[in-house]
mmCIF file of C-alpha atoms and ligand atoms in Angstrom:
data_model
loop_
_atom_site.group_PDB
_atom_site.id
_atom_site.type_symbol
_atom_site.label_atom_id
_atom_site.label_comp_id
_atom_site.label_asym_id
_atom_site.label_seq_id
_atom_site.Cartn_x
_atom_site.Cartn_y
_atom_site.Cartn_z
ATOM 1 C CA MET A 18 0.126 0.015 -0.082
ATOM 2 C CA ARG A 19 0.814 2.882 -0.966
ATOM 3 C CA PRO A 20 1.999 6.149 1.886
ATOM 4 C CA MET A 21 -0.401 8.431 1.978
ATOM 5 C CA ASP A 22 -0.189 12.166 1.060
ATOM 6 C CA GLY A 23 -1.455 15.437 3.008
ATOM 7 C CA LEU A 24 -5.017 15.034 0.567
ATOM 8 C CA ALA A 25 -5.404 11.228 1.112
ATOM 9 C CA ARG A 26 -5.099 11.670 4.890
ATOM 10 C CA ALA A 27 -7.257 14.824 4.914
ATOM 11 C CA LEU A 28 -9.827 12.831 3.071
ATOM 12 C CA GLU A 29 -9.396 10.101 5.311
ATOM 13 C CA ALA A 30 -10.592 12.110 8.494
ATOM 14 C CA LEU A 31 -12.891 13.796 5.758
ATOM 15 C CA PRO A 32 -16.756 12.681 7.395
ATOM 16 C CA LYS A 33 -18.004 10.779 4.669
ATOM 17 C CA VAL A 34 -21.596 9.048 3.850
ATOM 18 C CA ASP A 35 -21.164 5.760 2.209
ATOM 19 C CA LEU A 36 -24.917 4.942 -0.073
ATOM 20 C CA HIS A 37 -23.447 2.199 -1.888
ATOM 21 C CA CYS A 38 -22.162 -1.025 -0.398
ATOM 22 C CA HIS A 39 -23.365 -4.546 0.481
ATOM 23 C CA VAL A 40 -22.834 -5.178 3.756
ATOM 24 C CA GLU A 41 -21.609 -8.986 2.611
ATOM 25 C CA GLY A 42 -19.240 -7.501 0.692
ATOM 26 C CA THR A 43 -18.090 -5.576 3.611
ATOM 27 C CA MET A 44 -16.521 -9.485 5.255
ATOM 28 C CA ARG A 45 -13.198 -9.588 6.183
ATOM 29 C CA PRO A 46 -11.181 -12.695 4.672
ATOM 30 C CA THR A 47 -10.864 -13.751 8.434
ATOM 31 C CA THR A 48 -14.294 -13.806 9.050
ATOM 32 C CA VAL A 49 -15.302 -15.645 5.267
ATOM 33 C CA VAL A 50 -12.835 -17.966 6.614
ATOM 34 C CA GLU A 51 -14.302 -18.656 10.352
ATOM 35 C CA LEU A 52 -17.666 -18.246 9.386
ATOM 36 C CA ALA A 53 -16.949 -21.391 6.723
ATOM 37 C CA ARG A 54 -15.470 -23.288 9.033
ATOM 38 C CA LYS A 55 -17.970 -22.247 11.736
ATOM 39 C CA ASN A 56 -20.131 -23.510 9.628
ATOM 40 C CA GLY A 57 -19.283 -26.275 7.378
ATOM 41 C CA VAL A 58 -19.466 -24.314 4.067
ATOM 42 C CA PRO A 59 -16.354 -25.773 2.024
ATOM 43 C CA LEU A 60 -13.703 -22.465 0.296
ATOM 44 C CA PRO A 61 -12.036 -23.031 -1.924
ATOM 45 C CA THR A 62 -9.057 -21.806 -0.857
ATOM 46 C CA ALA A 63 -7.907 -21.100 2.250
ATOM 47 C CA GLU A 64 -7.119 -17.114 1.682
ATOM 48 C CA PRO A 65 -10.588 -15.872 0.310
ATOM 49 C CA ALA A 66 -8.743 -12.793 -1.673
ATOM 50 C CA ASP A 67 -7.142 -15.538 -3.536
ATOM 51 C CA LEU A 68 -10.421 -15.185 -5.582
ATOM 52 C CA TYR A 69 -10.850 -11.780 -5.360
ATOM 53 C CA THR A 70 -10.135 -10.807 -8.976
ATOM 54 C CA TYR A 71 -12.906 -11.223 -11.368
ATOM 55 C CA SER A 72 -13.733 -10.600 -15.042
ATOM 56 C CA SER A 73 -16.710 -9.559 -14.855
ATOM 57 C CA LEU A 74 -19.619 -9.194 -12.988
ATOM 58 C CA ASP A 75 -21.376 -12.450 -12.757
ATOM 59 C CA GLU A 76 -18.183 -13.466 -11.954
ATOM 60 C CA PHE A 77 -17.509 -11.838 -9.124
ATOM 61 C CA LEU A 78 -21.134 -12.224 -8.250
ATOM 62 C CA ALA A 79 -20.729 -15.720 -8.510
ATOM 63 C CA VAL A 80 -17.719 -15.195 -5.088
ATOM 64 C CA PHE A 81 -19.737 -12.871 -3.589
ATOM 65 C CA TRP A 82 -22.668 -15.871 -3.552
ATOM 66 C CA LEU A 83 -19.824 -17.798 -1.938
ATOM 67 C CA VAL A 84 -18.609 -15.416 0.798
ATOM 68 C CA GLN A 85 -22.913 -15.069 1.257
ATOM 69 C CA SER A 86 -23.588 -18.140 1.958
ATOM 70 C CA THR A 87 -21.106 -18.189 4.899
ATOM 71 C CA LEU A 88 -23.857 -16.688 6.976
ATOM 72 C CA VAL A 89 -25.816 -19.052 8.214
ATOM 73 C CA ASP A 90 -27.628 -18.307 11.993
ATOM 74 C CA ARG A 91 -28.580 -14.591 13.574
ATOM 75 C CA ASP A 92 -25.507 -14.103 15.208
ATOM 76 C CA ASP A 93 -23.303 -14.031 11.489
ATOM 77 C CA TRP A 94 -25.804 -12.134 10.216
ATOM 78 C CA ALA A 95 -24.811 -9.895 13.777
ATOM 79 C CA ARG A 96 -20.832 -10.487 13.643
ATOM 80 C CA LEU A 97 -21.345 -9.250 9.528
ATOM 81 C CA ALA A 98 -23.020 -6.535 10.512
ATOM 82 C CA TYR A 99 -20.900 -4.851 13.554
ATOM 83 C CA GLU A 100 -17.737 -5.391 11.390
ATOM 84 C CA ALA A 101 -19.155 -3.625 8.435
ATOM 85 C CA VAL A 102 -19.821 -0.233 10.090
ATOM 86 C CA THR A 103 -16.517 -0.663 12.525
ATOM 87 C CA ASP A 104 -14.375 -1.138 9.672
ATOM 88 C CA SER A 105 -16.312 1.462 7.470
ATOM 89 C CA ALA A 106 -15.806 4.179 10.560
ATOM 90 C CA ARG A 107 -12.082 3.818 10.580
ATOM 91 C CA HIS A 108 -11.792 5.670 7.471
ATOM 92 C CA GLY A 109 -14.004 8.693 7.878
ATOM 93 C CA VAL A 110 -17.793 7.188 7.187
ATOM 94 C CA VAL A 111 -20.089 8.352 9.466
ATOM 95 C CA HIS A 112 -23.668 7.715 8.078
ATOM 96 C CA GLN A 113 -24.151 4.248 5.918
ATOM 97 C CA GLU A 114 -27.049 3.490 3.818
ATOM 98 C CA CYS A 115 -26.159 -0.757 3.937
ATOM 99 C CA PHE A 116 -27.672 -3.410 1.307
ATOM 100 C CA PHE A 117 -28.218 -6.878 2.221
ATOM 101 C CA THR A 118 -29.715 -9.065 0.161
ATOM 102 C CA PRO A 119 -31.278 -12.558 1.604
ATOM 103 C CA ALA A 120 -33.032 -14.271 -1.047
ATOM 104 C CA ARG A 121 -30.137 -16.860 -1.357
ATOM 105 C CA HIS A 122 -30.578 -17.424 2.362
ATOM 106 C CA LEU A 123 -34.653 -16.992 2.530
ATOM 107 C CA ALA A 124 -34.472 -19.894 -0.792
ATOM 108 C CA GLY A 125 -32.166 -21.835 2.205
ATOM 109 C CA GLY A 126 -35.108 -21.504 4.805
ATOM 110 C CA GLN A 127 -33.587 -19.064 6.714
ATOM 111 C CA ARG A 128 -35.783 -16.575 8.589
ATOM 112 C CA LEU A 129 -35.823 -12.734 7.268
ATOM 113 C CA ALA A 130 -37.217 -11.846 10.836
ATOM 114 C CA ALA A 131 -33.811 -13.199 12.251
ATOM 115 C CA ILE A 132 -31.630 -11.822 9.612
ATOM 116 C CA VAL A 133 -32.609 -8.396 9.707
ATOM 117 C CA ALA A 134 -32.781 -8.880 14.207
ATOM 118 C CA GLY A 135 -29.247 -10.198 13.559
ATOM 119 C CA LEU A 136 -28.323 -7.305 11.571
ATOM 120 C CA ASP A 137 -30.064 -4.313 13.453
ATOM 121 C CA GLU A 138 -28.446 -6.073 17.080
ATOM 122 C CA GLY A 139 -24.750 -6.117 14.838
ATOM 123 C CA LEU A 140 -25.247 -2.082 13.554
ATOM 124 C CA ALA A 141 -26.616 -1.182 17.151
ATOM 125 C CA ALA A 142 -23.542 -1.992 18.903
ATOM 126 C CA ALA A 143 -21.271 -1.029 16.290
ATOM 127 C CA GLU A 144 -23.214 2.999 16.580
ATOM 128 C CA ALA A 145 -22.820 3.201 20.236
ATOM 129 C CA GLU A 146 -19.165 2.765 19.776
ATOM 130 C CA THR A 147 -18.417 4.605 17.115
ATOM 131 C CA GLY A 148 -21.189 6.975 16.205
ATOM 132 C CA THR A 149 -21.442 5.759 12.616
ATOM 133 C CA THR A 150 -25.101 5.468 11.729
ATOM 134 C CA CYS A 151 -25.782 2.720 9.274
ATOM 135 C CA ARG A 152 -29.782 1.868 8.006
ATOM 136 C CA LEU A 153 -30.553 -0.678 6.020
ATOM 137 C CA ILE A 154 -31.929 -1.156 2.490
ATOM 138 C CA ALA A 155 -33.621 -4.992 1.544
ATOM 139 C CA ASP A 156 -31.989 -5.293 -1.861
ATOM 140 C CA MET A 157 -34.052 -8.498 -4.225
ATOM 141 C CA ASP A 158 -31.301 -10.507 -6.205
ATOM 142 C CA ARG A 159 -32.330 -10.507 -9.790
ATOM 143 C CA ALA A 160 -31.039 -14.061 -9.998
ATOM 144 C CA PHE A 161 -34.359 -14.985 -8.323
ATOM 145 C CA GLY A 162 -36.704 -13.220 -10.447
ATOM 146 C CA PRO A 163 -39.357 -10.863 -9.512
ATOM 147 C CA GLU A 164 -41.862 -13.377 -8.050
ATOM 148 C CA ALA A 165 -39.168 -13.777 -5.246
ATOM 149 C CA GLY A 166 -38.568 -9.843 -5.218
ATOM 150 C CA ARG A 167 -42.689 -9.164 -4.174
ATOM 151 C CA GLN A 168 -42.712 -12.010 -1.333
ATOM 152 C CA LEU A 169 -39.174 -10.351 0.144
ATOM 153 C CA VAL A 170 -41.029 -6.922 -0.336
ATOM 154 C CA GLU A 171 -44.569 -8.039 0.909
ATOM 155 C CA GLU A 172 -42.556 -10.298 3.975
ATOM 156 C CA LEU A 173 -41.155 -7.375 5.020
ATOM 157 C CA VAL A 174 -44.016 -5.149 4.684
ATOM 158 C CA GLY A 175 -45.667 -7.079 7.833
ATOM 159 C CA LEU A 176 -42.390 -7.235 9.585
ATOM 160 C CA ARG A 177 -42.549 -3.747 9.627
ATOM 161 C CA SER A 178 -46.326 -3.413 10.973
ATOM 162 C CA ALA A 179 -45.318 -6.595 13.360
ATOM 163 C CA ARG A 180 -42.891 -4.065 14.779
ATOM 164 C CA SER A 181 -40.324 -6.918 14.371
ATOM 165 C CA PRO A 182 -36.917 -5.777 15.814
ATOM 166 C CA GLY A 183 -34.690 -4.270 13.503
ATOM 167 C CA THR A 184 -37.185 -3.759 10.797
ATOM 168 C CA ASP A 185 -37.694 -0.251 11.615
ATOM 169 C CA ARG A 186 -34.073 0.371 10.516
ATOM 170 C CA VAL A 187 -34.852 -1.107 7.004
ATOM 171 C CA ILE A 188 -35.683 2.040 4.904
ATOM 172 C CA GLY A 189 -35.782 1.171 1.643
ATOM 173 C CA VAL A 190 -35.289 -1.283 -1.139
ATOM 174 C CA GLY A 191 -33.388 -2.062 -4.000
ATOM 175 C CA MET A 192 -32.311 -4.879 -6.660
ATOM 176 C CA ASP A 193 -29.040 -5.851 -7.515
ATOM 177 C CA SER A 194 -27.355 -9.202 -8.908
ATOM 178 C CA THR A 195 -26.978 -9.576 -12.812
ATOM 179 C CA GLU A 196 -28.629 -7.591 -15.288
ATOM 180 C CA LEU A 197 -28.062 -10.179 -18.067
ATOM 181 C CA GLY A 198 -30.864 -10.950 -20.078
ATOM 182 C CA VAL A 199 -32.895 -9.154 -16.910
ATOM 183 C CA ASP A 200 -35.632 -6.852 -17.369
ATOM 184 C CA SER A 201 -35.635 -4.869 -14.389
ATOM 185 C CA THR A 202 -38.626 -3.856 -15.527
ATOM 186 C CA THR A 203 -40.198 -6.952 -14.342
ATOM 187 C CA TYR A 204 -39.862 -5.952 -10.667
ATOM 188 C CA ALA A 205 -42.952 -3.349 -11.138
ATOM 189 C CA PRO A 206 -45.196 -5.198 -8.835
ATOM 190 C CA ALA A 207 -42.457 -5.339 -5.685
ATOM 191 C CA TYR A 208 -41.733 -1.413 -5.741
ATOM 192 C CA ASP A 209 -45.659 -1.065 -5.754
ATOM 193 C CA VAL A 210 -45.562 -3.157 -2.534
ATOM 194 C CA ALA A 211 -42.678 -0.893 -1.502
ATOM 195 C CA ARG A 212 -43.497 2.578 -2.303
ATOM 196 C CA ALA A 213 -46.819 1.530 -1.161
ATOM 197 C CA ALA A 214 -45.686 0.959 2.325
ATOM 198 C CA GLY A 215 -43.829 3.946 2.530
ATOM 199 C CA LEU A 216 -40.149 2.458 1.864
ATOM 200 C CA ARG A 217 -37.312 4.353 -0.341
ATOM 201 C CA LEU A 218 -36.942 2.849 -3.666
ATOM 202 C CA THR A 219 -33.197 2.723 -5.280
ATOM 203 C CA GLY A 220 -32.042 0.179 -7.641
ATOM 204 C CA HIS A 221 -28.724 -1.782 -9.066
ATOM 205 C CA GLN A 222 -28.414 -0.391 -13.361
ATOM 206 C CA GLY A 223 -26.105 0.111 -15.710
ATOM 207 C CA GLU A 224 -23.413 -2.211 -15.582
ATOM 208 C CA ASN A 225 -24.350 -4.151 -17.739
ATOM 209 C CA SER A 226 -27.243 -1.795 -19.865
ATOM 210 C CA THR A 227 -28.051 1.140 -21.776
ATOM 211 C CA ALA A 228 -29.393 4.100 -20.986
ATOM 212 C CA GLN A 229 -32.407 2.933 -22.984
ATOM 213 C CA GLN A 230 -33.036 0.475 -19.830
ATOM 214 C CA VAL A 231 -31.242 3.210 -16.931
ATOM 215 C CA ALA A 232 -34.142 5.027 -18.276
ATOM 216 C CA ALA A 233 -36.737 2.319 -18.555
ATOM 217 C CA CYS A 234 -36.025 1.297 -15.210
ATOM 218 C CA LEU A 235 -36.927 4.850 -13.458
ATOM 219 C CA ASP A 236 -39.678 4.975 -15.708
ATOM 220 C CA ALA A 237 -42.018 1.887 -14.904
ATOM 221 C CA LEU A 238 -40.131 1.553 -11.343
ATOM 222 C CA GLY A 239 -40.357 5.060 -10.110
ATOM 223 C CA LEU A 240 -36.765 4.379 -8.497
ATOM 224 C CA GLU A 241 -35.585 7.618 -6.518
ATOM 225 C CA ARG A 242 -32.126 7.007 -6.424
ATOM 226 C CA LEU A 243 -30.113 5.032 -9.081
ATOM 227 C CA ASP A 244 -26.948 2.735 -8.070
ATOM 228 C CA HIS A 245 -24.721 2.702 -10.887
ATOM 229 C CA GLY A 246 -25.741 4.248 -13.397
ATOM 230 C CA VAL A 247 -22.927 3.916 -15.391
ATOM 231 C CA PRO A 248 -24.630 4.691 -19.183
ATOM 232 C CA VAL A 249 -26.700 7.933 -18.197
ATOM 233 C CA LEU A 250 -24.544 10.238 -20.306
ATOM 234 C CA ASP A 251 -25.227 8.206 -23.433
ATOM 235 C CA SER A 252 -28.853 10.030 -23.537
ATOM 236 C CA ALA A 253 -29.352 13.403 -23.345
ATOM 237 C CA VAL A 254 -32.672 12.753 -22.780
ATOM 238 C CA LEU A 255 -32.450 10.559 -19.624
ATOM 239 C CA THR A 256 -29.421 12.743 -18.160
ATOM 240 C CA ALA A 257 -31.901 16.363 -18.717
ATOM 241 C CA GLN A 258 -34.555 13.769 -16.654
ATOM 242 C CA MET A 259 -32.077 12.955 -13.730
ATOM 243 C CA VAL A 260 -30.214 16.446 -13.491
ATOM 244 C CA ASP A 261 -34.053 18.266 -13.751
ATOM 245 C CA GLU A 262 -35.283 16.334 -10.667
ATOM 246 C CA ARG A 263 -32.101 15.412 -9.144
ATOM 247 C CA ILE A 264 -32.651 12.007 -9.056
ATOM 248 C CA PRO A 265 -28.711 10.584 -7.238
ATOM 249 C CA ILE A 266 -26.594 8.112 -8.344
ATOM 250 C CA THR A 267 -24.606 6.052 -6.888
ATOM 251 C CA VAL A 268 -21.259 5.701 -8.287
ATOM 252 C CA CYS A 269 -19.122 3.697 -7.015
ATOM 253 C CA PRO A 270 -15.589 3.941 -9.320
ATOM 254 C CA THR A 271 -13.436 1.251 -8.394
ATOM 255 C CA SER A 272 -15.617 -1.014 -8.550
ATOM 256 C CA ASN A 273 -16.512 -0.244 -12.107
ATOM 257 C CA VAL A 274 -12.917 -1.082 -13.589
ATOM 258 C CA VAL A 275 -12.356 -3.987 -11.239
ATOM 259 C CA ILE A 276 -15.569 -5.514 -10.939
ATOM 260 C CA ALA A 277 -17.716 -4.675 -14.171
ATOM 261 C CA HIS A 278 -14.967 -3.757 -15.938
ATOM 262 C CA CYS A 279 -16.604 -0.761 -17.962
ATOM 263 C CA PHE A 280 -13.448 1.179 -17.941
ATOM 264 C CA ASP A 281 -9.937 0.354 -17.999
ATOM 265 C CA ARG A 282 -8.787 2.651 -15.773
ATOM 266 C CA LEU A 283 -10.184 4.962 -13.242
ATOM 267 C CA GLU A 284 -8.837 8.149 -14.913
ATOM 268 C CA ASP A 285 -11.707 6.698 -17.965
ATOM 269 C CA HIS A 286 -14.662 7.290 -15.613
ATOM 270 C CA VAL A 287 -17.348 9.657 -16.562
ATOM 271 C CA LEU A 288 -17.843 10.236 -13.166
ATOM 272 C CA PRO A 289 -16.367 14.109 -13.983
ATOM 273 C CA ARG A 290 -18.184 14.194 -17.400
ATOM 274 C CA MET A 291 -21.727 13.365 -15.091
ATOM 275 C CA ARG A 292 -20.992 15.988 -12.204
ATOM 276 C CA ALA A 293 -20.297 18.641 -15.388
ATOM 277 C CA ALA A 294 -23.080 17.810 -16.644
ATOM 278 C CA GLY A 295 -24.911 18.804 -13.554
ATOM 279 C CA LEU A 296 -25.629 15.014 -12.185
ATOM 280 C CA LEU A 297 -25.837 14.590 -8.416
ATOM 281 C CA ALA A 298 -23.855 11.613 -9.123
ATOM 282 C CA THR A 299 -21.600 10.695 -5.104
ATOM 283 C CA VAL A 300 -18.714 8.597 -4.844
ATOM 284 C CA ASN A 301 -19.609 5.127 -2.771
ATOM 285 C CA THR A 302 -17.306 1.540 -1.935
ATOM 286 C CA ASP A 303 -20.014 -1.137 -3.603
ATOM 287 C CA ASP A 304 -18.193 -4.587 -1.939
ATOM 288 C CA PRO A 305 -15.002 -2.812 -0.442
ATOM 289 C CA ALA A 306 -13.574 -6.120 0.866
ATOM 290 C CA LEU A 307 -14.305 -7.980 -2.172
ATOM 291 C CA SER A 308 -12.537 -5.232 -3.763
ATOM 292 C CA ASP A 309 -9.894 -4.287 -1.330
ATOM 293 C CA LEU A 310 -11.364 -1.070 -0.520
ATOM 294 C CA ASP A 311 -12.475 1.580 1.803
ATOM 295 C CA LEU A 312 -14.375 5.136 1.630
ATOM 296 C CA GLY A 313 -11.190 7.320 2.080
ATOM 297 C CA ARG A 314 -8.901 5.053 -0.196
ATOM 298 C CA GLU A 315 -12.132 5.601 -2.724
ATOM 299 C CA TYR A 316 -11.917 9.571 -2.258
ATOM 300 C CA ALA A 317 -8.149 9.564 -2.888
ATOM 301 C CA ALA A 318 -8.574 7.287 -5.709
ATOM 302 C CA VAL A 319 -10.938 9.501 -7.260
ATOM 303 C CA ALA A 320 -9.380 12.938 -6.139
ATOM 304 C CA GLU A 321 -5.688 11.662 -7.650
ATOM 305 C CA ALA A 322 -7.542 10.320 -10.846
ATOM 306 C CA PHE A 323 -9.660 13.174 -11.562
ATOM 307 C CA GLY A 324 -7.107 16.269 -10.633
ATOM 308 C CA TRP A 325 -9.582 17.194 -7.722
ATOM 309 C CA GLY A 326 -8.628 19.203 -4.917
ATOM 310 C CA TRP A 327 -9.592 19.357 -1.474
ATOM 311 C CA ASN A 328 -12.772 22.230 -2.391
ATOM 312 C CA GLN A 329 -13.919 19.383 -5.254
ATOM 313 C CA MET A 330 -13.868 16.250 -2.778
ATOM 314 C CA VAL A 331 -16.260 18.671 0.069
ATOM 315 C CA GLU A 332 -18.403 18.691 -2.419
ATOM 316 C CA VAL A 333 -18.645 15.211 -3.438
ATOM 317 C CA ALA A 334 -19.041 14.743 0.377
ATOM 318 C CA LEU A 335 -21.922 17.002 0.513
ATOM 319 C CA ASP A 336 -23.828 15.813 -2.841
ATOM 320 C CA GLY A 337 -23.672 12.050 -0.975
ATOM 321 C CA ILE A 338 -25.580 13.599 2.773
ATOM 322 C CA GLU A 339 -27.890 15.472 0.385
ATOM 323 C CA ALA A 340 -28.663 12.478 -1.822
ATOM 324 C CA SER A 341 -29.484 10.549 1.407
ATOM 325 C CA TRP A 342 -32.024 9.392 2.954
ATOM 326 C CA LEU A 343 -31.359 10.861 5.864
ATOM 327 C CA ASP A 344 -33.867 13.631 7.220
ATOM 328 C CA GLU A 345 -33.411 17.503 7.013
ATOM 329 C CA SER A 346 -30.950 18.016 10.296
ATOM 330 C CA GLU A 347 -29.800 15.188 10.188
ATOM 331 C CA LYS A 348 -28.429 16.309 7.106
ATOM 332 C CA ALA A 349 -27.901 19.850 8.808
ATOM 333 C CA ASP A 350 -25.825 18.380 11.439
ATOM 334 C CA LEU A 351 -23.487 15.968 8.902
ATOM 335 C CA ARG A 352 -23.376 19.383 6.378
ATOM 336 C CA ALA A 353 -21.791 21.395 9.212
ATOM 337 C CA ARG A 354 -19.369 18.497 10.390
ATOM 338 C CA VAL A 355 -17.746 18.294 6.334
ATOM 339 C CA VAL A 356 -17.890 22.111 6.259
ATOM 340 C CA MET A 357 -15.978 22.627 9.505
ATOM 341 C CA ALA A 358 -13.283 19.392 8.642
ATOM 342 C CA GLU A 359 -9.964 20.145 8.534
ATOM 343 C CA GLY A 360 -7.883 20.379 4.813
ATOM 344 C CA PRO A 361 -4.757 19.464 4.483
ATOM 345 C CA ARG A 362 -1.928 20.725 6.027
ATOM 346 C CA VAL A 363 0.009 23.207 3.116
HETATM 347 N N1 ADE B 402 -24.457 -7.317 -5.585
HETATM 348 C C1 ADE B 402 -23.045 -6.761 -4.979
HETATM 349 N N2 ADE B 402 -22.237 -6.532 -5.371
HETATM 350 C C2 ADE B 402 -23.091 -5.943 -6.812
HETATM 351 C C3 ADE B 402 -22.260 -5.023 -7.603
HETATM 352 N N3 ADE B 402 -21.373 -4.134 -7.836
HETATM 353 N N4 ADE B 402 -23.664 -5.591 -8.989
HETATM 354 C C4 ADE B 402 -24.629 -5.959 -8.969
HETATM 355 N N5 ADE B 402 -24.729 -6.630 -7.951
HETATM 356 C C5 ADE B 402 -23.978 -6.439 -6.625
HETATM 357 ZN ZN1 ZN B 403 -23.911 -2.566 -5.789
#
């Protein structure tokens, strides 16, 4: 790892929000090994990080699913959540909105109530220790189809009505996983259920799909935030709509290079063009432990790749707060912390 320069050190300490982070993708390699051993899950290697080079999104997803398969009981979810937040807090994350994608576990017989209660227990402990806050977004897994997605949302809404422990922490729904051969607009019934229950709506689209497919999703699903959205600029109409409506995009620049291979190098990423076009394009991690990343390093990498200085990175951090689903007073508190942050020593 390279030593940090002054800007990188300041960006590490800058209060930041992460709006696109999969809790399963934060699992430490040591935790993968320990949970696999505890739960009798065979791993193809003693060193999981050996698996962490990907030639495509779908190849990545095979590894992601292996990591997910080590989560078997409520305590495993609690440990994962606790470690996710204590790890991110060490790199200046003050608030995160984390995905969890339970389709595989539910199909294997786990209970949604136990998964959410476990996550909540770990998050509450980490919040008390670090001051970093974390809300959850229940993601539908497109590998399981739209009907499984609708059932997940129905169950979540039922658990929230019954005040099942931790379900008040789940503030939104999304979808992730493969885009190949999938028409994401078929998830409309699930999003309708979520909207009627007052849940916030986001979704992954645009790692392996076109601007037209992204536009169709926004239209059919009523997404209020978009995860990835790499090809948005390819459509002037879509860009204008997203600028006008201030629909945030949770961009994950390094992930788009090392996971989905949308670009050869970070320097080629469209993030600067997105921001110059007036899009509310934020910077996030995606799957930090599976791509050897943290948000402090991602901010530093983005600054270096695009020649952005402290003031531009403060703007990125403020845009993250705007794009979050915090209420206005929580946003104001975080903004005050960002503008008070100390820049690099000159
Ligand atoms: N699940 C975890 N990371 C993902 C990504 N980058 N795209 C789609 N699904 C995911
Ligand atoms: Zn993602």
